[in-house]
Coordinates of C-alpha atoms in Angstrom, one line a residue:
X1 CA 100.1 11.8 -41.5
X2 CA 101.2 8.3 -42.6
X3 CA 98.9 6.2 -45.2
X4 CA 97.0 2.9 -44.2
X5 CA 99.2 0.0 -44.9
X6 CA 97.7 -3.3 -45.7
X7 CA 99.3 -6.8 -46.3
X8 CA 99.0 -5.8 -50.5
X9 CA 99.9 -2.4 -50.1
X10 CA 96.4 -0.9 -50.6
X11 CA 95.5 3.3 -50.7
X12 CA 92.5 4.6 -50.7
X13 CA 92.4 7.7 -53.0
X14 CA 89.0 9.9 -52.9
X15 CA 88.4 12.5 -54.7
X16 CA 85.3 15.3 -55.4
X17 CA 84.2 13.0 -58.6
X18 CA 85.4 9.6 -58.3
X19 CA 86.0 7.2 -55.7
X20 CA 89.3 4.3 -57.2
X21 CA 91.2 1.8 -55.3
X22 CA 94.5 1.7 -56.8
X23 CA 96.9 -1.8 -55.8
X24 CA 100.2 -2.4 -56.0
X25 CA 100.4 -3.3 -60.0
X26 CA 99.0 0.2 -60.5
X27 CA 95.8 -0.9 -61.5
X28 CA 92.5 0.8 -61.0
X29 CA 89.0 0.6 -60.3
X30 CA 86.7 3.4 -60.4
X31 CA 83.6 3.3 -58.1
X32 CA 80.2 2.7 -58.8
X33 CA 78.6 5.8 -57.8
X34 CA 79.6 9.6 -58.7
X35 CA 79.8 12.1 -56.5
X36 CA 77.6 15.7 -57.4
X37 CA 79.8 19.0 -57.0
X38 CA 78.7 19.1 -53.1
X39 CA 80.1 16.0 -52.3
X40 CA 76.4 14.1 -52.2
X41 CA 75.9 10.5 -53.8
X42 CA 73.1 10.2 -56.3
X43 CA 70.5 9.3 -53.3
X44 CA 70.5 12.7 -51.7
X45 CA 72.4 14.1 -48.8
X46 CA 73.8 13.3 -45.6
X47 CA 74.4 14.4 -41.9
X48 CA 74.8 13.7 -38.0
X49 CA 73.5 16.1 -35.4
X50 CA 73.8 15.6 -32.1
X51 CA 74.9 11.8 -31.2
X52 CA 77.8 10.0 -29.3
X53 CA 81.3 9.4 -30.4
X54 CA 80.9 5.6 -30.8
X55 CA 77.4 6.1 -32.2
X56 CA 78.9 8.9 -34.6
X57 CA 81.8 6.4 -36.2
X58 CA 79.2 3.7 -36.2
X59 CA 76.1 5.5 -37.8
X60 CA 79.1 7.5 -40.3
X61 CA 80.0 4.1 -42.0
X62 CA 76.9 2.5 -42.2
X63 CA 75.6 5.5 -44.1
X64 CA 78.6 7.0 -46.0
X65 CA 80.3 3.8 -46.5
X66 CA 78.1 2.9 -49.4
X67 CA 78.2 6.8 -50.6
X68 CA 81.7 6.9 -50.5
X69 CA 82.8 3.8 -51.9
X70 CA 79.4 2.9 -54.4
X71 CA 76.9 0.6 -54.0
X72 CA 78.3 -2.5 -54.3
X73 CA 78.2 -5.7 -56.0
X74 CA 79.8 -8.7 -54.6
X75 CA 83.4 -7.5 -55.6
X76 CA 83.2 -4.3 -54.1
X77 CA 81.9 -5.6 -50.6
X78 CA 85.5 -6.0 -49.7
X79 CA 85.9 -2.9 -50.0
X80 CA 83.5 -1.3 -48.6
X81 CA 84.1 -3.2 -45.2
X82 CA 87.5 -1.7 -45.3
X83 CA 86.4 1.1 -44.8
X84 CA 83.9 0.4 -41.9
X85 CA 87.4 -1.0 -40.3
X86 CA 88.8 2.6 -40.7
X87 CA 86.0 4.3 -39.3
X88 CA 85.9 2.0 -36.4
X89 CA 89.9 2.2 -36.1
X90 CA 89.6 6.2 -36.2
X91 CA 86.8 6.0 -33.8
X92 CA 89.3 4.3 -30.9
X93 CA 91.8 6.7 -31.3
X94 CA 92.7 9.8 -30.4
X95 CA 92.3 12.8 -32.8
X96 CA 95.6 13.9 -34.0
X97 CA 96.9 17.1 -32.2
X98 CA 97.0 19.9 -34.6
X99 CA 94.3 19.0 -37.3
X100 CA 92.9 22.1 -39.4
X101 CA 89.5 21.7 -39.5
X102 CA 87.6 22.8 -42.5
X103 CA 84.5 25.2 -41.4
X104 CA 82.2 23.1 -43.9
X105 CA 81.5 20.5 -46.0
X106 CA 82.2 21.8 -49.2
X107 CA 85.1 23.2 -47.8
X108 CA 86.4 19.6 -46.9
X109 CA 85.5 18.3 -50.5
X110 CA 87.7 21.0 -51.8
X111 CA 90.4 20.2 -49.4
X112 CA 90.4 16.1 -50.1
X113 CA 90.6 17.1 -53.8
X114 CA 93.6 18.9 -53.2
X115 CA 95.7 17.5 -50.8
X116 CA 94.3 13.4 -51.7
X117 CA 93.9 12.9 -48.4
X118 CA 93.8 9.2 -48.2
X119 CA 90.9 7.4 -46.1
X120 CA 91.9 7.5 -42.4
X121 CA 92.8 11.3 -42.4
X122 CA 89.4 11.6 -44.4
X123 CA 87.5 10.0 -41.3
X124 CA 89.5 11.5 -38.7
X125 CA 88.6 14.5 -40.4
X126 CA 85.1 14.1 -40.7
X127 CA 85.2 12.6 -37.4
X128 CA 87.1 15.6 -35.3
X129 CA 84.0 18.0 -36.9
X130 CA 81.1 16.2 -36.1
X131 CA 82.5 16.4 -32.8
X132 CA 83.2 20.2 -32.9
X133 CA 79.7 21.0 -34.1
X134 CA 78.2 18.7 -31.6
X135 CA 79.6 20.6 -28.5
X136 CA 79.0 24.2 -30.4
X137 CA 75.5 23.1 -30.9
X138 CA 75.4 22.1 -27.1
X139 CA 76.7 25.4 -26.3
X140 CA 74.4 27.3 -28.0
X141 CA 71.6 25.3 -26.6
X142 CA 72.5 25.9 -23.1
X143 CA 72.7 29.9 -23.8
X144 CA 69.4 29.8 -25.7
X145 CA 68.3 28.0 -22.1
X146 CA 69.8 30.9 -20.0
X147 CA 68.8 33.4 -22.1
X148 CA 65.2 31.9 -21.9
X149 CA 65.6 31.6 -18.2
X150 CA 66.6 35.4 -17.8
X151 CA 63.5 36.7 -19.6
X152 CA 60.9 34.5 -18.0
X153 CA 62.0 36.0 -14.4
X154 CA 62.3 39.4 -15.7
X155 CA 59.2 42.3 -15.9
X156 CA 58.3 43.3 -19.3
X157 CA 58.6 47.2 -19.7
X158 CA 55.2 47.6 -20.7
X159 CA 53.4 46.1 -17.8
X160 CA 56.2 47.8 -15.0
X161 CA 54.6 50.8 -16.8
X162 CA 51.3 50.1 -16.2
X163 CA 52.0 49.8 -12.7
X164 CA 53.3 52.7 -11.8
X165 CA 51.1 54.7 -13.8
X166 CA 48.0 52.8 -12.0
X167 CA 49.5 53.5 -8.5
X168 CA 50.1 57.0 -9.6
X169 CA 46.5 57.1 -10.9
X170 CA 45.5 56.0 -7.4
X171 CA 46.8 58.9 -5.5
X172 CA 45.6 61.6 -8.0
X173 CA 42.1 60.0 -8.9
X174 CA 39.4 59.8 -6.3
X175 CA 37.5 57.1 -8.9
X176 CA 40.7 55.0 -8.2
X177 CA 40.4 54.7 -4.8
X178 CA 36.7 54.2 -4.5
X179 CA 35.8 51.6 -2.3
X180 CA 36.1 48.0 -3.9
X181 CA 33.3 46.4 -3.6
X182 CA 30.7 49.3 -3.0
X183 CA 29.1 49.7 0.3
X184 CA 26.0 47.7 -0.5
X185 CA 27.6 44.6 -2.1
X186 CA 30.0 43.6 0.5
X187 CA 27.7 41.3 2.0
X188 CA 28.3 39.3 -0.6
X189 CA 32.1 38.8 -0.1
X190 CA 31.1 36.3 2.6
X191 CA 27.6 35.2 1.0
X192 CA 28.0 31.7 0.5
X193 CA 25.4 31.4 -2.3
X194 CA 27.7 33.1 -4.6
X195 CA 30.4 31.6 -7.0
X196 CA 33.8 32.5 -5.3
X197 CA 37.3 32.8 -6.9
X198 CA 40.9 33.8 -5.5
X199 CA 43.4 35.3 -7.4
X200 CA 47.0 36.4 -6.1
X201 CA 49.3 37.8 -8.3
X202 CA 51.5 41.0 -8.9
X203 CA 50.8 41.3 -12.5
X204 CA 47.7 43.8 -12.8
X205 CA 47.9 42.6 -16.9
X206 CA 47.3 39.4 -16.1
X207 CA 45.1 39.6 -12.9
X208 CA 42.7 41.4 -15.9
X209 CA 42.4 38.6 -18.1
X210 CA 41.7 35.8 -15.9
X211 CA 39.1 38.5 -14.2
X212 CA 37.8 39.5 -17.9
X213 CA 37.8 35.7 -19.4
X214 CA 36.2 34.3 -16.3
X215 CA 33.2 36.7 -16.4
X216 CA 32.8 36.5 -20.1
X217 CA 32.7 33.1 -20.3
X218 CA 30.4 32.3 -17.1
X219 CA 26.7 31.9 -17.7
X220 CA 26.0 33.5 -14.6
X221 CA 28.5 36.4 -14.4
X222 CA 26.0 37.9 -11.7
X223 CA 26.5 34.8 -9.4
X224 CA 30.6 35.6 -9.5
X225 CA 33.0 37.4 -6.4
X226 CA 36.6 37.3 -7.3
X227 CA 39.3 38.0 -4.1
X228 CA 42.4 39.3 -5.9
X229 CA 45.1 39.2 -3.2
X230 CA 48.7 41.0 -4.3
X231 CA 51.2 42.4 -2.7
X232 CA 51.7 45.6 -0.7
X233 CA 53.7 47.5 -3.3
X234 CA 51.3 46.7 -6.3
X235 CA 48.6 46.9 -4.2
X236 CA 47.7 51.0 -5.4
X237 CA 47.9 49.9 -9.1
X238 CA 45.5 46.9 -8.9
X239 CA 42.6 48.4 -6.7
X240 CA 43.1 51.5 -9.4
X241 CA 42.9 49.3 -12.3
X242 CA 39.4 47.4 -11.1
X243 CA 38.4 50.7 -9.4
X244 CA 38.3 52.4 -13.0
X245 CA 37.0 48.9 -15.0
X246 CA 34.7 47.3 -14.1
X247 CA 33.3 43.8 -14.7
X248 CA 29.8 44.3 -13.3
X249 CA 27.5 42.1 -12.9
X250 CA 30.4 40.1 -11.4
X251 CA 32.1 42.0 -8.0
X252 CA 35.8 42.3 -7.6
X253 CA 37.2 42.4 -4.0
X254 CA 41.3 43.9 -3.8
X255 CA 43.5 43.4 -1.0
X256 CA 46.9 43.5 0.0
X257 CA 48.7 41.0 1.7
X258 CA 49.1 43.7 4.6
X259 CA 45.6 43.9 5.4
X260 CA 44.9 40.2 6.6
X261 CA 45.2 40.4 10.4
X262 CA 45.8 36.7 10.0
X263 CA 49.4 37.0 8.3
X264 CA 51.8 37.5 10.9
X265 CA 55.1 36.7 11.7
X266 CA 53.6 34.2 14.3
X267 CA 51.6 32.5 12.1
X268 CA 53.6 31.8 8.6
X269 CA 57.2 31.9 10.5
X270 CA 58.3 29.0 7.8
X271 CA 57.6 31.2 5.1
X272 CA 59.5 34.3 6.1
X273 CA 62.8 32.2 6.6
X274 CA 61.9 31.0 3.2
X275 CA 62.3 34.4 1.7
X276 CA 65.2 35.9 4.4
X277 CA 67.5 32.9 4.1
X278 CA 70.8 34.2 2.4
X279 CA 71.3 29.9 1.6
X280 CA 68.0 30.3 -0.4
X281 CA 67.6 33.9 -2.0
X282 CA 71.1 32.9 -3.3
X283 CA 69.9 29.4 -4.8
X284 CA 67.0 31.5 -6.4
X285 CA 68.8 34.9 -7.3
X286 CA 72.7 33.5 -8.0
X287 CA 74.6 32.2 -10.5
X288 CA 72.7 29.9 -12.0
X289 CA 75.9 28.2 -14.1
X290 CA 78.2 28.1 -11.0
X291 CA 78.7 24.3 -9.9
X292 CA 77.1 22.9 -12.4
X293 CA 78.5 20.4 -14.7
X294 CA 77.0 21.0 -18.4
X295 CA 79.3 18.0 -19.7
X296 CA 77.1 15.4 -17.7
X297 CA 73.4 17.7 -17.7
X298 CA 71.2 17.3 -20.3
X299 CA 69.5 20.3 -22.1
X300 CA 66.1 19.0 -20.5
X301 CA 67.4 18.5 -17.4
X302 CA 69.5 22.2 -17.5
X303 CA 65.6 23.5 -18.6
X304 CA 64.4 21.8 -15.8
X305 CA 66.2 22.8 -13.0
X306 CA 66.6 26.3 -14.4
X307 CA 62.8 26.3 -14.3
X308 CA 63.0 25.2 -10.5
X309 CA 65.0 28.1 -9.9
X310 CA 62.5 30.8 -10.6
X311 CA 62.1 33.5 -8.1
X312 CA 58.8 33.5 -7.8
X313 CA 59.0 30.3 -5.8
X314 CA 60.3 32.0 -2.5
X315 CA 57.3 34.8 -3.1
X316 CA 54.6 34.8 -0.1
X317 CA 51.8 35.5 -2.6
X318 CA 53.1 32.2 -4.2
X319 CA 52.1 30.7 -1.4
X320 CA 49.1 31.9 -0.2
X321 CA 46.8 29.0 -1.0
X322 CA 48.2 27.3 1.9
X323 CA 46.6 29.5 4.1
X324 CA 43.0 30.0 2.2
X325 CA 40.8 28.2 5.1
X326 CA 42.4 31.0 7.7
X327 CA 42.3 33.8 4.5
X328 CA 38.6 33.3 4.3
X329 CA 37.0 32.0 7.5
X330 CA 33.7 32.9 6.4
X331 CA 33.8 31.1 3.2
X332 CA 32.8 27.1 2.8
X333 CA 34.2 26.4 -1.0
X334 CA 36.8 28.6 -3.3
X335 CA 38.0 28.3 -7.1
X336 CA 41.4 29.1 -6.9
X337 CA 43.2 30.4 -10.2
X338 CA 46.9 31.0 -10.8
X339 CA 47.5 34.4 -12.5
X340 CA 48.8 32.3 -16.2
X341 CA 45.0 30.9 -16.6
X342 CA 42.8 32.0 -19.1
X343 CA 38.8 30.8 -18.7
X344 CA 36.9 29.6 -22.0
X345 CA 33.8 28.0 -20.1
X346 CA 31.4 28.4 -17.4
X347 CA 32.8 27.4 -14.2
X348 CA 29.6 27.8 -12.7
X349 CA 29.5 23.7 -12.7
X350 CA 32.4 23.0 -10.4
X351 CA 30.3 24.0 -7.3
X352 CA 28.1 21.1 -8.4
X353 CA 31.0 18.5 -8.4
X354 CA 30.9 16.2 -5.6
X355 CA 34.3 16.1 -3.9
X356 CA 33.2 13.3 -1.9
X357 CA 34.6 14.7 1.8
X358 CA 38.0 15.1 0.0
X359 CA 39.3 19.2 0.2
X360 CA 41.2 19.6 -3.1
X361 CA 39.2 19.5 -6.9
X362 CA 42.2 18.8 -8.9
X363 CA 43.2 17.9 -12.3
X364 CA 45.9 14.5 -12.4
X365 CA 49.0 14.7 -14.5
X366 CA 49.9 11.6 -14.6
X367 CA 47.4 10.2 -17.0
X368 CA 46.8 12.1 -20.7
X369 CA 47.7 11.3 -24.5
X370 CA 50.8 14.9 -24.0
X371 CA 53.6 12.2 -22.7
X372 CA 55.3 15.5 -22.3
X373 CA 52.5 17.4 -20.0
X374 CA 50.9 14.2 -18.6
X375 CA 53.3 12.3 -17.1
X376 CA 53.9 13.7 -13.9
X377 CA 54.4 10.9 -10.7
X378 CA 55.9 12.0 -7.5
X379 CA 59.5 10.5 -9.2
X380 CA 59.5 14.1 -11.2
X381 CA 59.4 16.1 -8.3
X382 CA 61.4 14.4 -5.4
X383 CA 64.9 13.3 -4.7
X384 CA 63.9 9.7 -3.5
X385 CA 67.7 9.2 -2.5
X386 CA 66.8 10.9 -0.1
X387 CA 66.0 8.8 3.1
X388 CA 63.2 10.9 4.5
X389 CA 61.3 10.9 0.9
X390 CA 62.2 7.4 0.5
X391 CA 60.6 6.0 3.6
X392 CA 57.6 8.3 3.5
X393 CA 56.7 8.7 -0.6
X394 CA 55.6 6.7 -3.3
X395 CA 57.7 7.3 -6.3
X396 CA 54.7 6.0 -8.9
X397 CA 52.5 8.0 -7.1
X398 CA 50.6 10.4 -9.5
X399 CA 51.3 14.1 -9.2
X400 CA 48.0 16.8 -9.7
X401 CA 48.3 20.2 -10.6
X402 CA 47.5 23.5 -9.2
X403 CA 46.6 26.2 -11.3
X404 CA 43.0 25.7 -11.1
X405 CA 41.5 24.2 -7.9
X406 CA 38.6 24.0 -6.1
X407 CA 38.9 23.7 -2.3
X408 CA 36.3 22.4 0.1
X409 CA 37.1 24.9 3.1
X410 CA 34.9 23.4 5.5
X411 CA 36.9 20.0 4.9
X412 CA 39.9 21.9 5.1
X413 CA 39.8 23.1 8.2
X414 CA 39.1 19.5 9.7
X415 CA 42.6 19.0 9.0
X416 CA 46.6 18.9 9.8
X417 CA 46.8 20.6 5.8
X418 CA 48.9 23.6 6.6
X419 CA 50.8 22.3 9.5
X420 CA 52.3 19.4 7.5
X421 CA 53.4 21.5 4.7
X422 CA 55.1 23.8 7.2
X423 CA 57.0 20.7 9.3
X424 CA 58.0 19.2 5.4
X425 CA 59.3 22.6 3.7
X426 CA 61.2 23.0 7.6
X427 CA 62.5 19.6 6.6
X428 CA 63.8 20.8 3.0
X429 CA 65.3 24.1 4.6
X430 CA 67.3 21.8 6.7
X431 CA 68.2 19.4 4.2
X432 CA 69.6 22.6 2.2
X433 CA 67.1 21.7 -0.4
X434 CA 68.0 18.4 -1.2
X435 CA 64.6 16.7 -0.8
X436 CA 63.0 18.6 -3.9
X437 CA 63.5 21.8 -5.9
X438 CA 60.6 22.8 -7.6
X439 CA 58.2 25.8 -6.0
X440 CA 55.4 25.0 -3.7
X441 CA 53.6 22.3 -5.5
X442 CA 56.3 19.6 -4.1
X443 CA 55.1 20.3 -0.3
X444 CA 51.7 20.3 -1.2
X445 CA 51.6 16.6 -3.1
X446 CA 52.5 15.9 0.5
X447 CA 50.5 18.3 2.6
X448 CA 47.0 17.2 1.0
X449 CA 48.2 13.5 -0.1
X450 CA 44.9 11.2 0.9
X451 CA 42.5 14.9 0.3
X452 CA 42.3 15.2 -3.1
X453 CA 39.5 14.6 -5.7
X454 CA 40.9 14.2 -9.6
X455 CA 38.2 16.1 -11.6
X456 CA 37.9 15.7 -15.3
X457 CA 41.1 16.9 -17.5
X458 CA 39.3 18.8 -19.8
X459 CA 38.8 21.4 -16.8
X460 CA 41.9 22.1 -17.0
X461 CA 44.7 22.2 -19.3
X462 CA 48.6 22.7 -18.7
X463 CA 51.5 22.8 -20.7
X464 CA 51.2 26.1 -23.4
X465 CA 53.7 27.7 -21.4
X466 CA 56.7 25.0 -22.3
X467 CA 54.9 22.6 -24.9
X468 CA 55.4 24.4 -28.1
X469 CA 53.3 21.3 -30.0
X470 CA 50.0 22.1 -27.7
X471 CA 46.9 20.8 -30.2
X472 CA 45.0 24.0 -31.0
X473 CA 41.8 21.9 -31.3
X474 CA 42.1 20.4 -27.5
X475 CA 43.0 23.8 -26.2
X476 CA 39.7 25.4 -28.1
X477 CA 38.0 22.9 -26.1
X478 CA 39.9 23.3 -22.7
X479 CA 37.4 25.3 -20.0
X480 CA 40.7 26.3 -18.5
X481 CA 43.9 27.0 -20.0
X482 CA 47.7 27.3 -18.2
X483 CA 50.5 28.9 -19.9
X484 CA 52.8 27.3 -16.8
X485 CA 56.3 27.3 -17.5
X486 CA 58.4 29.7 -18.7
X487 CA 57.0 31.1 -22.6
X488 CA 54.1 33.4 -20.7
X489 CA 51.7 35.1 -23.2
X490 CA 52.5 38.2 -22.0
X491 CA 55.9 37.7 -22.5
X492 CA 58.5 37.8 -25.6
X493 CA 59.0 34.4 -25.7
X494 CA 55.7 33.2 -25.4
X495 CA 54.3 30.8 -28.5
X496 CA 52.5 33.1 -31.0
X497 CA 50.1 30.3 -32.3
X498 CA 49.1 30.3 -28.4
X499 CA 49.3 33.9 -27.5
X500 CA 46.0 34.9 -29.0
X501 CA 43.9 33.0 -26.9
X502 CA 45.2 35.1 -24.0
X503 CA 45.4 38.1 -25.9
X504 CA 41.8 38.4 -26.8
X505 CA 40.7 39.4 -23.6
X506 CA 43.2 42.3 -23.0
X507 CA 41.2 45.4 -23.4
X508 CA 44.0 47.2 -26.5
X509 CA 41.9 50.3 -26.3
X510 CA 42.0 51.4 -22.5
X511 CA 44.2 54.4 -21.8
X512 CA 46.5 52.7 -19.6
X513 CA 48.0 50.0 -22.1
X514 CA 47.7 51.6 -25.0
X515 CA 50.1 55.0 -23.3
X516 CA 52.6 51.9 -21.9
X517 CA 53.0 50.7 -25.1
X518 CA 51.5 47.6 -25.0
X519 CA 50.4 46.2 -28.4
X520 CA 48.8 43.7 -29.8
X521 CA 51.0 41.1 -31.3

């Protein structure tokens, strides 16, 4: 590769120990500052992770210029902008075809000290594997993301276990399939004096600690009737477990998603195209790489939508809440929990709020000191190039979250709730999911926009499931916790400084976990 050529003839020699200009009359003048045997100047050490090609080139000369070439008095300053020409020259170029890159940096020291490269190979060098580590960096961050992505939507071996050992308990064990509640109490499954909570979830594990944290924390555990809804196949496995532990004084009520008379075909026929669609199970089961274009996504925005695709999305019992006013006909107000929640203070208190004629109790995520949690405005969770969300949405509008909820039913039933969720998610299956992406919260902030009541954050906190920098203090202070997004407590991946809040309430001892393996981390 041909030297630099200036109107004096001027070469730039650098070497592991000294930096020297040498002119044409063969004079020279060694640099200022001395390099250590790593290549580093006397002020410490230097690198570039992760930044453009014209910021690269830009942020490399302002910082190594004066490394390089010494920190200069007036009579080096010529030279020093020299070489900020070279690095902006190299940085409008093409990269030679054929350069050998050196794997490291002490491996490039060694190399200049050999060969004297002089200083435009030197930056095209440096240059050429910045960029190389920059897209191997990228690469491994989008496989981290997939990898992530993979063992959020899987089932941990443990709790699979405990399933079918539960559902095998149920067809041995009489205990296991005694009625749930007993004859006397079921009076108070429609006794609207009581405290009532609905859970649906297929995860017995966690359907026990929201049960177990809820009671335990309440100051009137008597006063509390939990309706745990699942599905028809775990349906064996989670009457067995609550059949064989119980949580008296509170009363546990189990049913499948089969035994409401209410669920037919007829009445949620949105919902079963939802979860038949070939368009859509392949969107939520496929290739999640195929079509898209990592060059242009950001690792955030890769997260994000591999989030969106979760499969839990197009799951009935997923959306079940929609339907609570018809679920529960005898029932006037409900707490609703999501099966990720863990309770650390009486709830007893939210039957007191005043909803003011609204339906929905709901925490806002748009206001909050977590810029990361609580930012959330309607902009996050539609496609407002869209003309249908356009001329009927807000973009500023601010988002609320579900997770923990409490509904007004009587309110609820004066209302066109359920019917406008059905006519907008028959709108996004016609749009082919262009209007929004993201589970059964988007048609909701529509469905009950104008019906909801914000309630105090510190109800309800979000983000230990994807916010690794969650303030332990705030979430010892948080009545409700969610682990939403991907890093679940029972999971692998889940944050260990936040896994023992969940933890705590899993009873290690009982037969059950402690023959599927499940341990405490």
């Amino acid at each position: 590769m041909r030297s630099l050529s200036r109107p004096q003839r001027q070469e730039y020699s650098i070497s592991r120990n000294t930096t020297q200009k040498r002119n044409s009359s063969g004079g020279s003048q060694e640099g200022i500052e001395r390099l250590d045997n790593n290549g580093r100047g006397s002020d410490g050490g230097w690198g570039i992770i992760g930044i453009g090609r014209s910021q690269a080139a830009d942020c490399l000369g302002r910082r190594l210029g004066p490394r390089l070439l010494g920190r200069v008095d007036d009579s080096g300053q010529r030279l020093v902008k020299d070489f900020y020409k070279i690095l902006n020259q190299v940085n409008n170029e093409e990269i030679p075809d054929g350069l050998k890159l050196p794997d490291s940096y002490n491996q490039l020291v060694s190399e200049m000290k050999s060969n004297q490269y002089d200083a435009k190979t030197f930056a095209f060098m440096l240059r050429a594997m910045m960029e190389k580590f920059e897209r191997e960096i990228r690469e491994s961050k989008f496989s981290e993301l997939m990898n992530k992505h993979f063992a959020a939507s899987s089932i941990p071996k443990g709790i699979h276990c405990l399933s079918l050992r539960l559902t095998d308990e149920y067809s041995s064990n009489a205990h296991a399939r005694k009625q749930l509640p007993s004859p006397e109490l079921l009076p108070l499954l429609s006794d609207n004096s009581y405290h009532h909570f609905v859970l649906s979830t297929d995860n017995i594990l966690a359907a026990s600690v929201v049960v177990t944290s809820t009671v335990q924390s309440s100051l009137k555990p008597e006063k509390i009737v939990f309706h745990v809804i699942t599905d028809k196949k775990t349906y064996a496995g989670m009457h067995s477990w609550f059949a064989l532990n119980s949580v008296s004084p509170a009363t546990v009520e189990v049913k499948g998603v089969h035994q409401f008379d209410w669920l037919t075909r007829e009445n949620v026929p949105v919902l079963e195209a939802v979860e038949n669609h070939n368009g859509i199970r392949n969107y939520y089961h496929g290739n999640h790489i195929a079509g898209a274009n990592l060059s242009t996504t950001t690792p955030r925005m890769f997260a994000s939508k591999l989030q969106a695709r979760s499969p839990k999305y197009i799951s009935l019992l997923n959306h079940l809440r929609i339907y609570l006013p018809e679920l529960f006909p005898n029932l006037d107000k409900v707490v609703f929990l999501d099966d990720d929640v863990v309770i650390q203070g009486d709830l007893s208190p939210l039957w007191e709020i005043d909803l003011e004629g609204k339906v929905n109790g709901a925490v806002e995520t748009c206001k909050g000191e977590d810029e990361w949690v609580m930012s959330k405005h309607f902009k996050n969770y539609f496609n407002f190039s869209h003309p249908l969300i356009a001329k009927n949405l807000d973009p500023s509008e601010c988002a609320w979250a579900y997770g923990m909820n409490i509904f007004d039913l009587r309110a609820w039933r004066k209302t066109n709730i359920r019917e406008t969720y059905h006519s907008w998610l028959k709108e996004n299956l016609k749009s082919n999911l262009t209007m929004w992406k993201l589970g059964t919260l988007p048609p909701a902030l529509i469905a009950f926009k104008g019906h909801v009541r914000p309630i105090d954050p510190s109800w309800h906190m979000l983000g230990l499931g994807y916010q690794n920098k969650t303030n332990i203090e705030s979430v010892k202070k948080a009545a409700v916790i969610h682990y939403n997004g991907q890093s679940k407590p029972w999971l692998q991946i889940g944050f260990e400084h936040l896994r023992p809040f969940w933890t705590k309430y899993v009873n290690y001892s009982n037969d059950f976990v402690r023959n599927c393996h499940i341990l405490e981390s």
